[in-house]
Short mmCIF file of C-alpha atoms in Angstrom, two decimals:
data_model
loop_
_atom_site.label_atom_id
_atom_site.label_comp_id
_atom_site.label_asym_id
_atom_site.label_seq_id
_atom_site.Cartn_x
_atom_site.Cartn_y
_atom_site.Cartn_z
CA MET A 1177 114.95 94.39 118.83
CA LYS A 1178 115.22 91.49 116.35
CA THR A 1179 117.63 91.59 113.44
CA MET A 1180 116.22 93.65 110.58
CA ASP A 1181 117.27 94.12 106.98
CA ALA A 1182 118.34 97.47 105.59
CA LEU A 1183 114.83 98.55 104.58
CA SER A 1184 113.31 97.86 108.00
CA THR A 1185 116.25 99.51 109.73
CA ARG A 1186 115.66 102.62 107.61
CA ALA A 1187 111.97 102.47 108.53
CA VAL A 1188 112.62 102.55 112.27
CA ALA A 1189 115.09 105.39 111.85
CA ALA A 1190 112.60 107.34 109.71
CA ALA A 1191 109.88 106.92 112.35
CA THR A 1192 112.05 108.19 115.20
CA THR A 1193 113.40 111.06 113.08
CA VAL A 1194 109.95 112.37 112.19
CA ALA A 1195 108.62 111.83 115.71
CA ARG A 1196 111.42 113.83 117.29
CA LYS A 1197 111.04 116.64 114.75
CA LEU A 1198 107.42 116.85 115.83
CA GLY A 1199 108.46 117.08 119.48
CA LEU A 1200 107.52 113.55 120.52
CA ARG A 1201 109.57 112.00 123.30
CA CYS A 1202 110.95 108.64 122.22
CA ASN A 1203 114.01 106.73 123.36
CA ASP A 1204 116.76 105.16 121.26
CA GLU A 1205 115.28 101.66 121.50
CA PRO A 1206 111.72 101.71 120.12
CA GLU A 1207 109.82 98.45 120.35
CA LEU A 1208 109.39 96.62 117.06
CA LEU A 1209 105.81 95.32 116.92
CA ALA A 1210 105.72 94.00 113.36
CA ASP A 1211 108.05 93.62 110.41
CA GLY A 1212 106.45 92.24 107.27
CA SER A 1213 104.22 94.11 104.89
CA ASN A 1214 105.02 97.21 106.95
CA VAL A 1215 107.08 98.08 110.01
CA LEU A 1216 105.13 98.91 113.17
CA VAL A 1217 107.16 100.37 116.01
CA HIS A 1218 106.15 101.63 119.45
CA LEU A 1219 107.89 104.92 120.08
CA ARG A 1220 108.14 104.36 123.81
CA PRO A 1221 107.71 105.87 126.31
CA SER A 1222 105.13 107.86 124.29
CA PRO A 1223 101.75 106.18 123.59
CA VAL A 1224 102.41 106.29 119.85
CA VAL A 1225 102.98 103.63 117.19
CA ALA A 1226 104.57 104.46 113.85
CA ARG A 1227 103.48 102.53 110.77
CA VAL A 1228 106.06 102.69 107.98
CA ALA A 1229 105.44 101.37 104.47
CA THR A 1230 108.23 98.92 103.68
CA THR A 1231 107.28 95.88 101.56
CA THR A 1232 104.01 97.55 100.60
CA GLY A 1233 105.97 100.58 99.46
CA LEU A 1234 107.81 98.43 96.92
CA VAL A 1235 104.63 97.86 94.92
CA ARG A 1236 102.24 100.62 96.05
CA LYS A 1237 103.38 103.92 94.65
CA PRO A 1238 103.07 106.46 96.10
CA ALA A 1239 102.76 104.51 99.35
CA GLN A 1240 101.41 107.51 101.24
CA ASP A 1241 98.13 107.25 99.31
CA TRP A 1242 97.37 103.90 100.95
CA LEU A 1243 98.51 105.09 104.36
CA ALA A 1244 96.21 108.10 104.03
CA LEU A 1245 93.34 105.74 103.29
CA ASP A 1246 94.12 103.81 106.47
CA LEU A 1247 93.92 107.06 108.46
CA ASP A 1248 90.69 108.13 106.75
CA LEU A 1249 88.78 104.93 107.51
CA ALA A 1250 90.08 104.55 111.06
CA GLY A 1251 89.46 108.25 111.75
CA PHE A 1252 85.92 107.97 110.42
CA LEU A 1253 85.16 104.98 112.64
CA ALA A 1254 86.83 106.47 115.72
CA GLY A 1255 84.76 109.61 115.21
CA ARG A 1256 81.65 107.45 115.43
CA ASN A 1257 82.95 105.75 118.60
CA PHE A 1258 83.35 102.44 116.82
CA PRO A 1259 86.10 100.29 118.39
CA VAL A 1260 89.24 100.76 116.29
CA VAL A 1261 92.86 101.68 116.78
CA ALA A 1262 92.68 105.42 116.13
CA PRO A 1263 95.15 107.82 114.50
CA SER A 1264 97.44 109.48 117.01
CA THR A 1265 96.42 112.71 118.68
CA GLU A 1266 99.86 113.14 120.28
CA VAL A 1267 101.37 114.32 116.99
CA PRO A 1268 99.98 114.97 113.48
CA SER A 1269 99.13 111.50 112.23
CA GLY A 1270 100.41 112.02 108.69
CA PRO A 1271 101.21 110.64 106.26
CA HIS A 1272 104.79 111.87 106.62
CA ILE A 1273 107.79 111.23 104.38
CA SER A 1274 111.33 110.61 105.65
CA ASP A 1275 114.22 108.99 103.77
CA ASP A 1276 111.77 108.32 100.91
CA LEU A 1277 109.58 106.22 103.24
CA ALA A 1278 105.93 106.99 104.00
CA LEU A 1279 104.72 106.67 107.59
CA THR A 1280 101.81 107.42 109.89
CA PHE A 1281 101.33 107.70 113.65
CA TRP A 1282 98.72 105.81 115.70
CA GLU A 1283 97.58 105.54 119.28
CA TYR A 1284 99.39 102.83 121.21
CA VAL A 1285 96.79 100.33 122.40
CA GLU A 1286 97.58 97.89 125.18
CA HIS A 1287 96.25 94.49 124.13
CA ASP A 1288 96.65 90.80 124.80
CA ARG A 1289 99.27 89.85 122.22
CA GLY A 1290 98.69 86.16 122.72
CA TYR A 1291 94.95 86.37 122.10
CA VAL A 1292 93.47 85.36 118.75
CA SER A 1293 89.77 86.06 118.36
CA ASN A 1294 87.63 83.07 117.47
CA ALA A 1295 85.28 82.82 114.50
CA LEU A 1296 82.18 83.60 116.53
CA GLU A 1297 83.70 86.84 117.82
CA THR A 1298 85.27 87.89 114.53
CA GLY A 1299 82.24 87.12 112.39
CA ALA A 1300 79.88 89.13 114.57
CA PHE A 1301 82.42 91.96 114.83
CA LEU A 1302 82.84 92.04 111.05
CA ARG A 1303 79.08 92.27 110.59
CA GLU A 1304 79.03 95.26 112.97
CA LEU A 1305 81.92 96.85 111.10
CA HIS A 1306 80.15 96.50 107.75
CA ALA A 1307 77.04 98.13 109.17
CA GLU A 1308 79.10 101.11 110.38
CA LEU A 1309 81.06 101.41 107.14
CA ARG A 1310 77.90 101.86 105.11
CA GLY A 1311 77.97 105.44 106.31
CA PHE A 1312 81.43 106.12 104.85
CA ARG A 1313 81.25 108.47 101.85
CA GLY A 1314 84.96 108.94 101.10
CA ASN A 1315 86.66 107.87 97.89
CA LEU A 1316 87.67 104.22 97.80
CA ARG A 1317 89.18 102.12 95.02
CA HIS A 1318 87.12 99.24 93.69
CA LEU A 1319 88.36 95.97 95.28
CA SER A 1320 91.88 97.39 95.22
CA PRO A 1321 93.62 94.52 97.09
CA PHE A 1322 92.58 92.35 94.12
CA THR A 1323 92.62 94.79 91.20
CA GLU A 1324 96.18 95.84 92.11
CA ILE A 1325 97.43 92.38 91.18
CA PRO A 1326 98.38 93.18 87.56
CA GLN A 1327 100.49 96.10 88.81
CA TRP A 1328 102.15 93.88 91.41
CA LEU A 1329 102.92 91.27 88.75
CA ASP A 1330 104.48 93.87 86.48
CA GLU A 1331 106.69 94.92 89.39
CA VAL A 1332 107.86 91.43 90.34
CA GLU A 1333 108.47 90.61 86.69
CA GLU A 1334 111.04 93.41 86.63
CA TRP A 1335 112.65 91.95 89.76
CA GLY A 1336 112.87 88.49 88.19
CA ALA A 1337 111.33 87.14 91.40
CA VAL A 1338 108.71 84.86 89.81
CA ALA A 1339 109.13 82.37 86.97
CA ALA A 1340 107.70 83.46 83.61
CA ALA A 1341 105.32 80.49 83.52
CA ASP A 1342 103.94 81.39 86.95
CA LEU A 1343 103.53 85.04 85.96
CA ALA A 1344 101.48 83.97 82.93
CA MET A 1345 99.45 81.59 85.07
CA LEU A 1346 98.70 84.27 87.68
CA ARG A 1347 97.66 86.79 85.04
CA ARG A 1348 95.39 84.17 83.47
CA GLY A 1349 93.84 83.38 86.85
CA TYR A 1350 93.32 87.05 87.63
CA ALA A 1351 91.52 87.67 84.33
CA ALA A 1352 89.25 84.64 84.81
CA ILE A 1353 88.29 85.59 88.37
CA LEU A 1354 87.66 89.22 87.47
CA VAL A 1355 85.16 88.20 84.78
CA ARG A 1356 83.28 86.05 87.29
CA ILE A 1357 83.18 88.79 89.95
CA ASP A 1358 82.04 91.45 87.48
CA ALA A 1359 79.31 89.14 86.13
CA LEU A 1360 77.77 88.85 89.62
CA ALA A 1361 77.11 92.62 89.77
CA LEU A 1362 76.71 92.45 93.55
CA PRO A 1363 75.87 95.49 95.71
CA GLU A 1364 78.95 97.33 96.96
CA GLN A 1365 79.94 99.28 100.05
CA ALA A 1366 83.03 100.35 101.99
CA LEU A 1367 85.03 97.33 103.19
CA HIS A 1368 87.89 96.65 105.60
CA GLY A 1369 89.80 94.97 102.78
CA ASP A 1370 91.85 92.61 104.95
CA ALA A 1371 89.33 91.35 107.47
CA HIS A 1372 91.14 88.51 109.19
CA LYS A 1373 91.36 87.68 112.89
CA LYS A 1374 94.92 88.99 113.28
CA ASN A 1375 93.57 92.46 112.56
CA VAL A 1376 91.33 92.21 115.63
CA LEU A 1377 92.97 93.09 118.95
CA LYS A 1378 91.70 92.23 122.43
CA THR A 1379 91.96 95.24 124.73
CA SER A 1380 90.63 96.16 128.16
CA ARG A 1381 87.69 97.86 126.41
CA GLY A 1382 86.96 94.82 124.25
CA LEU A 1383 87.84 93.93 120.67
CA VAL A 1384 89.05 96.62 118.27
CA TRP A 1385 89.73 96.55 114.53
CA THR A 1386 93.01 97.73 113.09
CA ASP A 1387 94.83 98.00 109.72
CA PHE A 1388 92.57 99.61 107.12
CA GLU A 1389 95.31 100.05 104.53
CA ASP A 1390 93.52 97.65 102.16
CA ALA A 1391 90.15 99.39 102.58
CA CYS A 1392 88.21 99.42 99.35
CA ARG A 1393 84.74 99.48 97.88
CA GLY A 1394 83.15 96.21 96.80
CA PRO A 1395 80.78 93.38 97.72
CA ILE A 1396 80.85 92.25 101.35
CA ALA A 1397 81.79 88.82 99.98
CA TRP A 1398 85.38 90.07 99.66
CA ASP A 1399 85.72 90.65 103.41
CA VAL A 1400 83.68 87.59 104.28
CA ALA A 1401 85.87 85.35 102.12
CA CYS A 1402 88.97 86.68 103.87
CA PHE A 1403 87.42 86.12 107.29
CA VAL A 1404 86.23 82.60 106.48
CA ARG A 1405 89.53 81.55 104.84
CA THR A 1406 91.53 82.59 107.91
CA SER A 1407 89.05 81.66 110.65
CA GLY A 1408 90.35 78.15 111.25
CA GLU A 1409 86.74 76.94 111.22
CA GLU A 1410 84.68 74.94 108.76
CA ARG A 1411 83.19 77.25 106.15
CA LYS A 1412 79.62 76.60 107.31
CA ASN A 1413 80.42 77.47 110.92
CA ALA A 1414 82.38 80.59 110.05
CA LEU A 1415 79.59 81.86 107.78
CA ALA A 1416 77.06 81.20 110.52
CA SER A 1417 78.99 83.51 112.84
CA TYR A 1418 78.72 86.36 110.31
CA ASP A 1419 74.96 85.66 110.35
CA VAL A 1420 74.07 87.13 106.96
CA VAL A 1421 73.00 84.81 104.15
CA ILE A 1422 75.41 84.92 101.21
CA GLU A 1423 74.81 82.58 98.30
CA PRO A 1424 77.64 80.04 97.85
CA GLU A 1425 77.97 80.93 94.16
CA HIS A 1426 78.51 84.55 95.20
CA LEU A 1427 81.32 83.63 97.56
CA GLU A 1428 83.30 81.17 95.46
CA PRO A 1429 85.02 83.68 93.12
CA PHE A 1430 86.08 85.70 96.17
CA PHE A 1431 87.67 82.66 97.80
CA GLU A 1432 89.66 82.16 94.61
CA ALA A 1433 90.51 85.87 94.50
CA ARG A 1434 91.87 85.75 98.05
CA ASP A 1435 93.97 82.68 97.20
CA LEU A 1436 95.40 84.35 94.11
CA GLN A 1437 96.17 87.49 96.09
CA GLY A 1438 97.89 85.32 98.71
CA ALA A 1439 100.09 83.71 96.07
CA VAL A 1440 101.16 87.05 94.61
CA TRP A 1441 101.68 88.79 97.93
CA GLY A 1442 103.49 85.75 99.28
CA ALA A 1443 105.89 85.93 96.35
CA ILE A 1444 106.52 89.62 97.09
CA LEU A 1445 107.12 89.03 100.81
CA SER A 1446 109.44 86.13 99.99
CA THR A 1447 111.84 88.51 98.29
CA ARG A 1448 112.57 89.95 101.76
CA PHE A 1449 111.72 87.18 104.24
CA ALA A 1450 113.00 83.65 103.74
CA ASP A 1451 110.55 82.26 106.31
CA ARG A 1452 107.62 83.25 104.05
CA ARG A 1453 108.76 81.12 101.11
CA ALA A 1454 107.19 77.81 102.10
CA ARG A 1455 103.71 79.31 102.59
CA ALA A 1456 104.08 81.33 99.39
CA GLU A 1457 104.89 78.16 97.48
CA GLU A 1458 101.80 76.45 98.90
CA TRP A 1459 99.61 79.27 97.59
CA MET A 1460 101.39 79.20 94.23
CA ALA A 1461 100.84 75.45 93.93
CA VAL A 1462 97.10 75.92 94.49
CA CYS A 1463 96.97 78.52 91.73
CA ARG A 1464 99.02 76.37 89.33
CA GLU A 1465 96.53 73.55 89.74
CA ARG A 1466 93.56 75.85 89.11
CA TYR A 1467 94.90 77.86 86.20
CA ALA A 1468 97.24 75.39 84.53
CA SER A 1469 97.38 75.58 80.75
CA THR A 1470 99.23 73.54 78.17
CA SER A 1471 99.84 76.79 76.29
CA ASP A 1472 102.50 77.93 78.84
#
């Protein structure tokens, strides 16, 4: 297992502690699958993955509310036989609390870890997901991955992690984008919330979606903007793969919203992971150029 900081080490220990209390067989060397926004760890030899809120838990309080949302959306889709990583049936899926950390349990899905879905696959798969999510009637926050930004900024201001001028700039950008999105008054539905290609896994049964922690209610343009921004394709080609006409003026504020979110979340991740700082600074530079003001 790679070297982890104290928070991630606690997360792995919390996952194994809860799993064993529930009677799950897991050895002393679980496999670390991810360590960033959250810790994901395979509790081998059992077919169970624990998801523990780490970085997300620093700014989402109580973190178990977002993990419960992840379970709700994935459980809904799995119940309709839509291809997703499903909550575990080996043990109660949660959320559970251990050592003040929130965690959930998921089915372990064998997948090609080197495979990254292309824009044609992801766009069509996202369109299918949106069609299925129209049937979801649970409670969802309005565009929460974006509307959480003021709360995140208040948190990082207390940490002293972002310069005062950048905090003012980000708050100014957030307010400007929010006005533009609200003015569009677009139809809303349940969304994935973080619909990029890394949240699509290639398995023996085909592609499956994962990670619904950012699920929210809002215009499909939010998900589409995320997909297009991360597709690696020209905007026109990526949009063609989604195959639903969205007016360019309806998409533009959501592209800016995703960029602003990237700058803020990048700053948060950079407080724990030095290798995230360069990309975070790139996002911040984009936002400085857009929302610069001589008043700061």
